[in-house]
PDB file of C-alpha atoms in Angstrom:
ATOM      1  CA  MET A  29      66.145 -17.875   5.552  1.00  0.00           C
ATOM      2  CA  ALA A  30      64.155 -21.154   5.520  1.00  0.00           C
ATOM      3  CA  VAL A  31      62.314 -20.091   8.604  1.00  0.00           C
ATOM      4  CA  ALA A  32      61.442 -16.666   7.236  1.00  0.00           C
ATOM      5  CA  TRP A  33      60.220 -18.431   3.958  1.00  0.00           C
ATOM      6  CA  SER A  34      58.225 -20.986   6.099  1.00  0.00           C
ATOM      7  CA  GLU A  35      56.604 -18.126   7.963  1.00  0.00           C
ATOM      8  CA  LYS A  36      55.731 -16.321   4.840  1.00  0.00           C
ATOM      9  CA  ALA A  37      54.376 -19.409   3.187  1.00  0.00           C
ATOM     10  CA  SER A  38      52.142 -20.198   6.199  1.00  0.00           C
ATOM     11  CA  SER A  39      50.899 -16.534   6.122  1.00  0.00           C
ATOM     12  CA  MET A  40      49.933 -16.769   2.527  1.00  0.00           C
ATOM     13  CA  GLU A  41      48.267 -20.144   3.030  1.00  0.00           C
ATOM     14  CA  ALA A  42      46.185 -18.652   5.885  1.00  0.00           C
ATOM     15  CA  LEU A  43      45.121 -15.805   3.597  1.00  0.00           C
ATOM     16  CA  SER A  44      44.240 -18.223   0.859  1.00  0.00           C
ATOM     17  CA  LEU A  45      42.114 -20.274   3.273  1.00  0.00           C
ATOM     18  CA  SER A  46      40.020 -17.145   4.473  1.00  0.00           C
ATOM     19  CA  PRO A  47      36.639 -17.073   3.139  1.00  0.00           C
ATOM     20  CA  PRO A  48      36.090 -14.443   0.350  1.00  0.00           C
ATOM     21  CA  MET A  49      34.048 -11.415   1.424  1.00  0.00           C
ATOM     22  CA  SER A  50      30.595 -11.528   0.047  1.00  0.00           C
ATOM     23  CA  PRO A  51      29.298  -8.499  -1.920  1.00  0.00           C
ATOM     24  CA  PRO A  52      26.387  -6.698  -0.264  1.00  0.00           C
ATOM     25  CA  VAL A  53      22.925  -7.974  -1.370  1.00  0.00           C
ATOM     26  CA  ILE A  54      20.793  -5.398  -2.958  1.00  0.00           C
ATOM     27  CA  LEU A  55      17.171  -6.165  -2.823  1.00  0.00           C
ATOM     28  CA  THR A  56      14.757  -5.107  -5.408  1.00  0.00           C
ATOM     29  CA  GLN A  57      11.692  -2.981  -4.582  1.00  0.00           C
ATOM     30  CA  ASP A  58       9.412  -5.908  -5.093  1.00  0.00           C
ATOM     31  CA  GLU A  59      11.527  -8.077  -2.850  1.00  0.00           C
ATOM     32  CA  LEU A  60      11.258  -5.451  -0.185  1.00  0.00           C
ATOM     33  CA  LYS A  61       7.470  -5.440  -0.555  1.00  0.00           C
ATOM     34  CA  LYS A  62       7.337  -9.204  -0.255  1.00  0.00           C
ATOM     35  CA  ILE A  63       9.373  -9.093   2.939  1.00  0.00           C
ATOM     36  CA  ALA A  64       6.924  -6.526   4.478  1.00  0.00           C
ATOM     37  CA  ALA A  65       3.961  -8.568   3.235  1.00  0.00           C
ATOM     38  CA  TYR A  66       5.198 -11.774   4.785  1.00  0.00           C
ATOM     39  CA  LYS A  67       5.863  -9.998   8.034  1.00  0.00           C
ATOM     40  CA  ALA A  68       2.289  -8.664   8.143  1.00  0.00           C
ATOM     41  CA  VAL A  69       0.841 -12.077   7.635  1.00  0.00           C
ATOM     42  CA  GLU A  70       2.486 -13.125  10.956  1.00  0.00           C
ATOM     43  CA  PHE A  71      -0.368 -11.136  12.542  1.00  0.00           C
ATOM     44  CA  VAL A  72      -2.963 -13.453  11.037  1.00  0.00           C
ATOM     45  CA  GLU A  73      -4.558 -16.207  13.165  1.00  0.00           C
ATOM     46  CA  SER A  74      -6.917 -18.979  12.396  1.00  0.00           C
ATOM     47  CA  GLY A  75     -10.549 -18.097  12.651  1.00  0.00           C
ATOM     48  CA  MET A  76     -10.055 -14.508  11.596  1.00  0.00           C
ATOM     49  CA  VAL A  77     -12.063 -12.352   9.164  1.00  0.00           C
ATOM     50  CA  LEU A  78      -9.455 -10.682   6.990  1.00  0.00           C
ATOM     51  CA  GLY A  79      -9.518  -7.529   4.806  1.00  0.00           C
ATOM     52  CA  LEU A  80      -7.580  -8.453   1.688  1.00  0.00           C
ATOM     53  CA  GLY A  81      -5.860  -5.440   0.193  1.00  0.00           C
ATOM     54  CA  THR A  82      -5.118  -4.539  -3.365  1.00  0.00           C
ATOM     55  CA  GLY A  83      -1.889  -3.615  -5.253  1.00  0.00           C
ATOM     56  CA  SER A  84       1.699  -4.839  -5.836  1.00  0.00           C
ATOM     57  CA  THR A  85       2.431  -5.156  -2.141  1.00  0.00           C
ATOM     58  CA  ALA A  86      -0.850  -6.561  -0.874  1.00  0.00           C
ATOM     59  CA  LYS A  87      -0.814  -9.284  -3.595  1.00  0.00           C
ATOM     60  CA  HIS A  88       2.184 -10.924  -1.734  1.00  0.00           C
ATOM     61  CA  ALA A  89       0.171 -10.909   1.508  1.00  0.00           C
ATOM     62  CA  VAL A  90      -2.804 -12.708  -0.250  1.00  0.00           C
ATOM     63  CA  GLU A  91      -0.511 -15.197  -1.872  1.00  0.00           C
ATOM     64  CA  ARG A  92       1.043 -16.012   1.470  1.00  0.00           C
ATOM     65  CA  ILE A  93      -2.312 -16.423   3.222  1.00  0.00           C
ATOM     66  CA  GLY A  94      -3.334 -18.839   0.496  1.00  0.00           C
ATOM     67  CA  GLU A  95      -0.104 -20.758   0.950  1.00  0.00           C
ATOM     68  CA  LEU A  96      -0.579 -21.003   4.723  1.00  0.00           C
ATOM     69  CA  LEU A  97      -4.206 -22.269   4.183  1.00  0.00           C
ATOM     70  CA  ARG A  98      -2.948 -24.982   1.779  1.00  0.00           C
ATOM     71  CA  GLN A  99      -0.305 -26.140   4.198  1.00  0.00           C
ATOM     72  CA  GLY A 100      -2.995 -26.238   7.027  1.00  0.00           C
ATOM     73  CA  ARG A 101      -1.150 -23.712   9.142  1.00  0.00           C
ATOM     74  CA  LEU A 102      -4.129 -21.365   8.923  1.00  0.00           C
ATOM     75  CA  THR A 103      -7.763 -22.553   9.053  1.00  0.00           C
ATOM     76  CA  ASN A 104     -11.100 -21.073   9.080  1.00  0.00           C
ATOM     77  CA  ILE A 105     -10.122 -17.840   7.419  1.00  0.00           C
ATOM     78  CA  ILE A 106     -12.630 -15.633   5.620  1.00  0.00           C
ATOM     79  CA  GLY A 107     -11.342 -12.863   3.290  1.00  0.00           C
ATOM     80  CA  ILE A 108     -13.181  -9.686   2.362  1.00  0.00           C
ATOM     81  CA  PRO A 109     -11.570  -8.422  -0.905  1.00  0.00           C
ATOM     82  CA  THR A 110     -11.036  -4.774  -1.691  1.00  0.00           C
ATOM     83  CA  SER A 111     -11.271  -5.084  -5.492  1.00  0.00           C
ATOM     84  CA  LYS A 112     -12.332  -7.411  -8.169  1.00  0.00           C
ATOM     85  CA  LYS A 113      -8.621  -8.120  -8.907  1.00  0.00           C
ATOM     86  CA  THR A 114      -8.102  -9.302  -5.390  1.00  0.00           C
ATOM     87  CA  GLN A 115     -11.176 -11.286  -5.375  1.00  0.00           C
ATOM     88  CA  GLU A 116      -9.991 -13.129  -8.405  1.00  0.00           C
ATOM     89  CA  GLN A 117      -6.571 -13.753  -6.921  1.00  0.00           C
ATOM     90  CA  ALA A 118      -8.136 -15.046  -3.550  1.00  0.00           C
ATOM     91  CA  ILE A 119     -10.473 -17.558  -5.504  1.00  0.00           C
ATOM     92  CA  SER A 120      -7.521 -18.882  -7.376  1.00  0.00           C
ATOM     93  CA  LEU A 121      -5.651 -19.475  -4.084  1.00  0.00           C
ATOM     94  CA  GLY A 122      -8.595 -21.204  -2.570  1.00  0.00           C
ATOM     95  CA  ILE A 123      -9.200 -18.389   0.056  1.00  0.00           C
ATOM     96  CA  PRO A 124     -12.930 -18.373   1.283  1.00  0.00           C
ATOM     97  CA  LEU A 125     -14.577 -15.074   0.570  1.00  0.00           C
ATOM     98  CA  SER A 126     -17.476 -13.011   1.915  1.00  0.00           C
ATOM     99  CA  ASP A 127     -18.520  -9.402   2.120  1.00  0.00           C
ATOM    100  CA  LEU A 128     -19.223  -6.479   4.543  1.00  0.00           C
ATOM    101  CA  ASP A 129     -22.854  -7.173   4.495  1.00  0.00           C
ATOM    102  CA  SER A 130     -22.188 -10.625   6.074  1.00  0.00           C
ATOM    103  CA  HIS A 131     -19.160  -9.583   8.212  1.00  0.00           C
ATOM    104  CA  PRO A 132     -19.532  -5.878   9.051  1.00  0.00           C
ATOM    105  CA  THR A 133     -16.623  -6.207  11.574  1.00  0.00           C
ATOM    106  CA  ILE A 134     -13.195  -7.281  10.332  1.00  0.00           C
ATOM    107  CA  ASP A 135     -10.561  -8.657  12.631  1.00  0.00           C
ATOM    108  CA  LEU A 136      -7.514  -7.559  10.610  1.00  0.00           C
ATOM    109  CA  ALA A 137      -6.886  -5.920   7.279  1.00  0.00           C
ATOM    110  CA  ILE A 138      -3.488  -5.997   5.345  1.00  0.00           C
ATOM    111  CA  ASP A 139      -2.904  -3.646   2.510  1.00  0.00           C
ATOM    112  CA  GLY A 140      -0.219  -1.418   1.053  1.00  0.00           C
ATOM    113  CA  ALA A 141      -0.009   2.292   0.662  1.00  0.00           C
ATOM    114  CA  ASP A 142       1.339   4.886  -1.822  1.00  0.00           C
ATOM    115  CA  GLU A 143       2.623   7.320   0.833  1.00  0.00           C
ATOM    116  CA  VAL A 144       3.074   7.155   4.677  1.00  0.00           C
ATOM    117  CA  ASP A 145       3.625  10.353   6.708  1.00  0.00           C
ATOM    118  CA  PRO A 146       5.310  10.427  10.144  1.00  0.00           C
ATOM    119  CA  HIS A 147       1.924  10.196  11.874  1.00  0.00           C
ATOM    120  CA  LEU A 148       0.914   7.073   9.854  1.00  0.00           C
ATOM    121  CA  ASN A 149      -1.606   8.788   7.726  1.00  0.00           C
ATOM    122  CA  LEU A 150      -1.651   7.290   4.262  1.00  0.00           C
ATOM    123  CA  VAL A 151      -2.321   7.972   0.574  1.00  0.00           C
ATOM    124  CA  LYS A 152      -3.854   5.092  -1.264  1.00  0.00           C
ATOM    125  CA  GLY A 153      -5.676   4.502  -4.369  1.00  0.00           C
ATOM    126  CA  ARG A 154      -3.082   4.795  -7.217  1.00  0.00           C
ATOM    127  CA  GLY A 155      -4.254   1.216  -8.104  1.00  0.00           C
ATOM    128  CA  GLY A 156      -7.789   2.565  -8.297  1.00  0.00           C
ATOM    129  CA  SER A 157      -9.381   0.767  -5.448  1.00  0.00           C
ATOM    130  CA  LEU A 158      -9.489   3.425  -2.809  1.00  0.00           C
ATOM    131  CA  LEU A 159     -13.360   3.344  -2.090  1.00  0.00           C
ATOM    132  CA  ARG A 160     -13.582  -0.292  -1.433  1.00  0.00           C
ATOM    133  CA  GLU A 161     -10.213  -0.233   0.505  1.00  0.00           C
ATOM    134  CA  LYS A 162     -11.507   2.487   2.719  1.00  0.00           C
ATOM    135  CA  MET A 163     -14.884   0.796   3.353  1.00  0.00           C
ATOM    136  CA  VAL A 164     -13.136  -2.478   4.325  1.00  0.00           C
ATOM    137  CA  GLU A 165     -10.273  -1.043   6.282  1.00  0.00           C
ATOM    138  CA  GLY A 166     -12.611   1.290   8.130  1.00  0.00           C
ATOM    139  CA  ALA A 167     -14.431  -1.748   9.396  1.00  0.00           C
ATOM    140  CA  CYS A 168     -11.473  -3.554  10.754  1.00  0.00           C
ATOM    141  CA  LYS A 169     -10.228  -3.805  14.408  1.00  0.00           C
ATOM    142  CA  LYS A 170      -6.545  -3.665  13.231  1.00  0.00           C
ATOM    143  CA  PHE A 171      -5.169  -2.386   9.970  1.00  0.00           C
ATOM    144  CA  VAL A 172      -1.628  -3.419   9.058  1.00  0.00           C
ATOM    145  CA  CYS A 173      -0.101  -1.370   6.366  1.00  0.00           C
ATOM    146  CA  ILE A 174       2.756  -2.656   4.381  1.00  0.00           C
ATOM    147  CA  VAL A 175       5.282  -0.582   2.370  1.00  0.00           C
ATOM    148  CA  ASP A 176       8.899  -0.368   1.227  1.00  0.00           C
ATOM    149  CA  GLU A 177      10.907   2.598   2.489  1.00  0.00           C
ATOM    150  CA  SER A 178      10.418   4.610  -0.661  1.00  0.00           C
ATOM    151  CA  LYS A 179       6.821   5.228   0.360  1.00  0.00           C
ATOM    152  CA  LEU A 180       7.831   7.281   3.416  1.00  0.00           C
ATOM    153  CA  VAL A 181       7.168  11.017   2.976  1.00  0.00           C
ATOM    154  CA  LYS A 182       7.304  14.103   5.189  1.00  0.00           C
ATOM    155  CA  TYR A 183       3.725  15.071   4.365  1.00  0.00           C
ATOM    156  CA  LEU A 184       0.872  13.594   2.258  1.00  0.00           C
ATOM    157  CA  GLY A 185       1.345  14.512  -1.371  1.00  0.00           C
ATOM    158  CA  GLY A 186       5.116  14.991  -0.723  1.00  0.00           C
ATOM    159  CA  SER A 187       6.094  12.387  -3.251  1.00  0.00           C
ATOM    160  CA  GLY A 188       4.863  14.692  -6.058  1.00  0.00           C
ATOM    161  CA  LEU A 189       2.747  11.667  -7.284  1.00  0.00           C
ATOM    162  CA  ALA A 190      -0.995  11.369  -7.543  1.00  0.00           C
ATOM    163  CA  MET A 191      -3.394  11.871  -4.698  1.00  0.00           C
ATOM    164  CA  PRO A 192      -6.492  10.113  -6.073  1.00  0.00           C
ATOM    165  CA  VAL A 193     -10.025  11.286  -5.689  1.00  0.00           C
ATOM    166  CA  GLU A 194     -12.903   9.042  -6.981  1.00  0.00           C
ATOM    167  CA  VAL A 195     -15.548  11.006  -8.732  1.00  0.00           C
ATOM    168  CA  VAL A 196     -18.777  10.271 -10.631  1.00  0.00           C
ATOM    169  CA  SER A 197     -18.337  10.472 -14.353  1.00  0.00           C
ATOM    170  CA  PHE A 198     -21.103  12.995 -14.786  1.00  0.00           C
ATOM    171  CA  CYS A 199     -19.519  16.430 -15.449  1.00  0.00           C
ATOM    172  CA  TRP A 200     -16.141  15.280 -14.047  1.00  0.00           C
ATOM    173  CA  LYS A 201     -14.420  18.351 -15.502  1.00  0.00           C
ATOM    174  CA  PHE A 202     -16.625  20.528 -13.252  1.00  0.00           C
ATOM    175  CA  THR A 203     -15.536  18.404 -10.225  1.00  0.00           C
ATOM    176  CA  ALA A 204     -11.899  18.402 -11.203  1.00  0.00           C
ATOM    177  CA  ASN A 205     -11.895  22.188 -11.511  1.00  0.00           C
ATOM    178  CA  LYS A 206     -13.484  22.430  -7.998  1.00  0.00           C
ATOM    179  CA  LEU A 207     -10.730  20.211  -6.543  1.00  0.00           C
ATOM    180  CA  GLN A 208      -7.925  22.091  -8.393  1.00  0.00           C
ATOM    181  CA  ASN A 209      -9.247  25.364  -7.058  1.00  0.00           C
ATOM    182  CA  LEU A 210      -9.668  24.035  -3.575  1.00  0.00           C
ATOM    183  CA  PHE A 211      -5.868  23.421  -3.229  1.00  0.00           C
ATOM    184  CA  ARG A 212      -4.767  26.209  -5.468  1.00  0.00           C
ATOM    185  CA  ASP A 213      -2.404  27.645  -2.814  1.00  0.00           C
ATOM    186  CA  SER A 214      -0.630  24.278  -2.844  1.00  0.00           C
ATOM    187  CA  GLY A 215       0.079  24.421  -6.531  1.00  0.00           C
ATOM    188  CA  CYS A 216      -2.446  21.696  -7.210  1.00  0.00           C
ATOM    189  CA  VAL A 217      -2.951  20.374 -10.804  1.00  0.00           C
ATOM    190  CA  ALA A 218      -6.051  18.021 -11.241  1.00  0.00           C
ATOM    191  CA  LYS A 219      -5.926  15.398 -14.115  1.00  0.00           C
ATOM    192  CA  LEU A 220      -8.232  12.734 -15.140  1.00  0.00           C
ATOM    193  CA  ARG A 221      -6.731   9.283 -14.794  1.00  0.00           C
ATOM    194  CA  LYS A 222      -6.529   7.467 -18.140  1.00  0.00           C
ATOM    195  CA  ASP A 223      -6.137   3.713 -18.897  1.00  0.00           C
ATOM    196  CA  CYS A 224      -3.558   2.138 -21.197  1.00  0.00           C
ATOM    197  CA  LYS A 225      -5.844   2.882 -24.222  1.00  0.00           C
ATOM    198  CA  GLY A 226      -6.012   6.570 -23.383  1.00  0.00           C
ATOM    199  CA  GLU A 227      -9.570   6.227 -22.220  1.00  0.00           C
ATOM    200  CA  PRO A 228     -10.859   7.376 -18.798  1.00  0.00           C
ATOM    201  CA  PHE A 229      -9.821   4.859 -16.080  1.00  0.00           C
ATOM    202  CA  VAL A 230     -13.030   3.356 -14.685  1.00  0.00           C
ATOM    203  CA  THR A 231     -13.087   1.997 -11.058  1.00  0.00           C
ATOM    204  CA  ASP A 232     -14.750  -1.229 -10.038  1.00  0.00           C
ATOM    205  CA  ASN A 233     -17.718   0.941  -8.902  1.00  0.00           C
ATOM    206  CA  GLY A 234     -18.066   2.572 -12.328  1.00  0.00           C
ATOM    207  CA  ASN A 235     -16.519   5.882 -11.332  1.00  0.00           C
ATOM    208  CA  TYR A 236     -13.721   7.964 -12.584  1.00  0.00           C
ATOM    209  CA  ILE A 237     -10.546   9.045 -10.730  1.00  0.00           C
ATOM    210  CA  VAL A 238      -9.105  12.575 -10.643  1.00  0.00           C
ATOM    211  CA  ASP A 239      -5.577  12.620  -9.620  1.00  0.00           C
ATOM    212  CA  LEU A 240      -4.205  15.671  -7.688  1.00  0.00           C
ATOM    213  CA  TYR A 241      -0.565  16.629  -8.008  1.00  0.00           C
ATOM    214  CA  LEU A 242       0.713  18.883  -5.202  1.00  0.00           C
ATOM    215  CA  LYS A 243       3.592  21.118  -4.885  1.00  0.00           C
ATOM    216  CA  LYS A 244       3.137  21.985  -1.348  1.00  0.00           C
ATOM    217  CA  ASP A 245       1.768  20.739   1.987  1.00  0.00           C
ATOM    218  CA  ILE A 246      -2.094  20.950   2.007  1.00  0.00           C
ATOM    219  CA  GLY A 247      -2.003  21.774   5.844  1.00  0.00           C
ATOM    220  CA  ASP A 248      -4.648  20.313   8.236  1.00  0.00           C
ATOM    221  CA  LEU A 249      -5.451  16.967   6.610  1.00  0.00           C
ATOM    222  CA  GLN A 250      -8.866  16.563   8.434  1.00  0.00           C
ATOM    223  CA  VAL A 251      -9.950  19.996   7.133  1.00  0.00           C
ATOM    224  CA  ALA A 252      -8.830  19.120   3.678  1.00  0.00           C
ATOM    225  CA  SER A 253     -10.693  15.765   3.827  1.00  0.00           C
ATOM    226  CA  ASP A 254     -13.835  17.461   4.846  1.00  0.00           C
ATOM    227  CA  ALA A 255     -13.464  20.088   2.175  1.00  0.00           C
ATOM    228  CA  ILE A 256     -13.074  17.454  -0.630  1.00  0.00           C
ATOM    229  CA  LEU A 257     -16.040  15.380   0.489  1.00  0.00           C
ATOM    230  CA  ARG A 258     -18.376  18.478   0.501  1.00  0.00           C
ATOM    231  CA  ILE A 259     -17.848  18.818  -3.176  1.00  0.00           C
ATOM    232  CA  ALA A 260     -20.790  17.468  -5.177  1.00  0.00           C
ATOM    233  CA  GLY A 261     -19.653  14.723  -7.620  1.00  0.00           C
ATOM    234  CA  VAL A 262     -16.821  13.500  -5.153  1.00  0.00           C
ATOM    235  CA  VAL A 263     -17.298   9.896  -4.060  1.00  0.00           C
ATOM    236  CA  GLU A 264     -14.154   9.471  -1.850  1.00  0.00           C
ATOM    237  CA  HIS A 265     -10.523  10.496  -1.562  1.00  0.00           C
ATOM    238  CA  GLY A 266      -7.333   8.617  -1.106  1.00  0.00           C
ATOM    239  CA  MET A 267      -6.280   9.972   2.270  1.00  0.00           C
ATOM    240  CA  PHE A 268      -6.587   7.341   4.876  1.00  0.00           C
ATOM    241  CA  LEU A 269      -6.293   9.465   8.052  1.00  0.00           C
ATOM    242  CA  ASP A 270      -5.671   7.870  11.458  1.00  0.00           C
ATOM    243  CA  MET A 271      -6.705   4.332  10.143  1.00  0.00           C
ATOM    244  CA  ALA A 272      -3.452   2.375  10.134  1.00  0.00           C
ATOM    245  CA  THR A 273      -2.809   0.811  13.540  1.00  0.00           C
ATOM    246  CA  THR A 274       0.653  -0.626  12.392  1.00  0.00           C
ATOM    247  CA  VAL A 275       2.872   0.250   9.435  1.00  0.00           C
ATOM    248  CA  ILE A 276       5.541  -2.383   8.440  1.00  0.00           C
ATOM    249  CA  VAL A 277       8.482  -0.731   6.418  1.00  0.00           C
ATOM    250  CA  ALA A 278      10.931  -2.907   4.587  1.00  0.00           C
ATOM    251  CA  GLY A 279      14.231  -1.380   3.756  1.00  0.00           C
ATOM    252  CA  GLU A 280      17.798  -2.349   2.899  1.00  0.00           C
ATOM    253  CA  LEU A 281      18.677  -2.414   6.549  1.00  0.00           C
ATOM    254  CA  GLY A 282      15.754  -4.618   7.506  1.00  0.00           C
ATOM    255  CA  ILE A 283      12.227  -4.390   8.781  1.00  0.00           C
ATOM    256  CA  THR A 284      10.850  -1.447  10.795  1.00  0.00           C
ATOM    257  CA  ILE A 285       7.578  -1.762  12.677  1.00  0.00           C
ATOM    258  CA  LYS A 286       5.621   1.441  13.549  1.00  0.00           C
ATOM    259  CA  ASN A 287       2.696   1.402  15.810  1.00  0.00           C
ATOM    260  CA  LYS A 288       0.020   4.042  16.671  1.00  0.00           C
TER     261      LYS A 288
END
């Protein structure tokens, strides 16, 4: 009986000494964005001219670049900001800045996206900076896009959220109607973007944004792009086609890197 009790006691002691199982860590969307951003900054090398993106994901990359500059782990970096907001952030972090006039070729751009399709085409511009983003990222040798897994879609517009189009303010209703009719077969609804005060949202370039909400795939994206840009009053749209060279996706199971 004593032996049996001894064995039972030993067994219970072993169980009590076993480390408790840790509950699974659930990361927030912002934490996933930060993981993707930090991974993207690993592509940055000293001496590069960098396109600095805009938005809730890109801000983490800009912050990390500033940190590495302060630590001396990066040197001789020149940043080309894609918005006034990013310009202000970069200045506060001590990142030297320039523009496309002085640096028409950019080594690397890092930016987020609102949607990513299986072919690495993007929707950008829900933060309102699509024109400058497209100018900067169209001039770079390598464009690394950083997203969390919620941004992956089967087709552009598939999230049901806005596909932005920057338009001149003059007769914006006329332009919005043209855009809505262009994608009528896709159930398109065109709405003027408003700011927090209920006034028209004004971009850094002094333009308005018409957001397109789609219920169906719009088909050939290049055909759609050309059709949008042919409408008088349109400045630029938020489809970034065949521009991203790498997409870094942060999810609960880790990082996925997709290359062209």
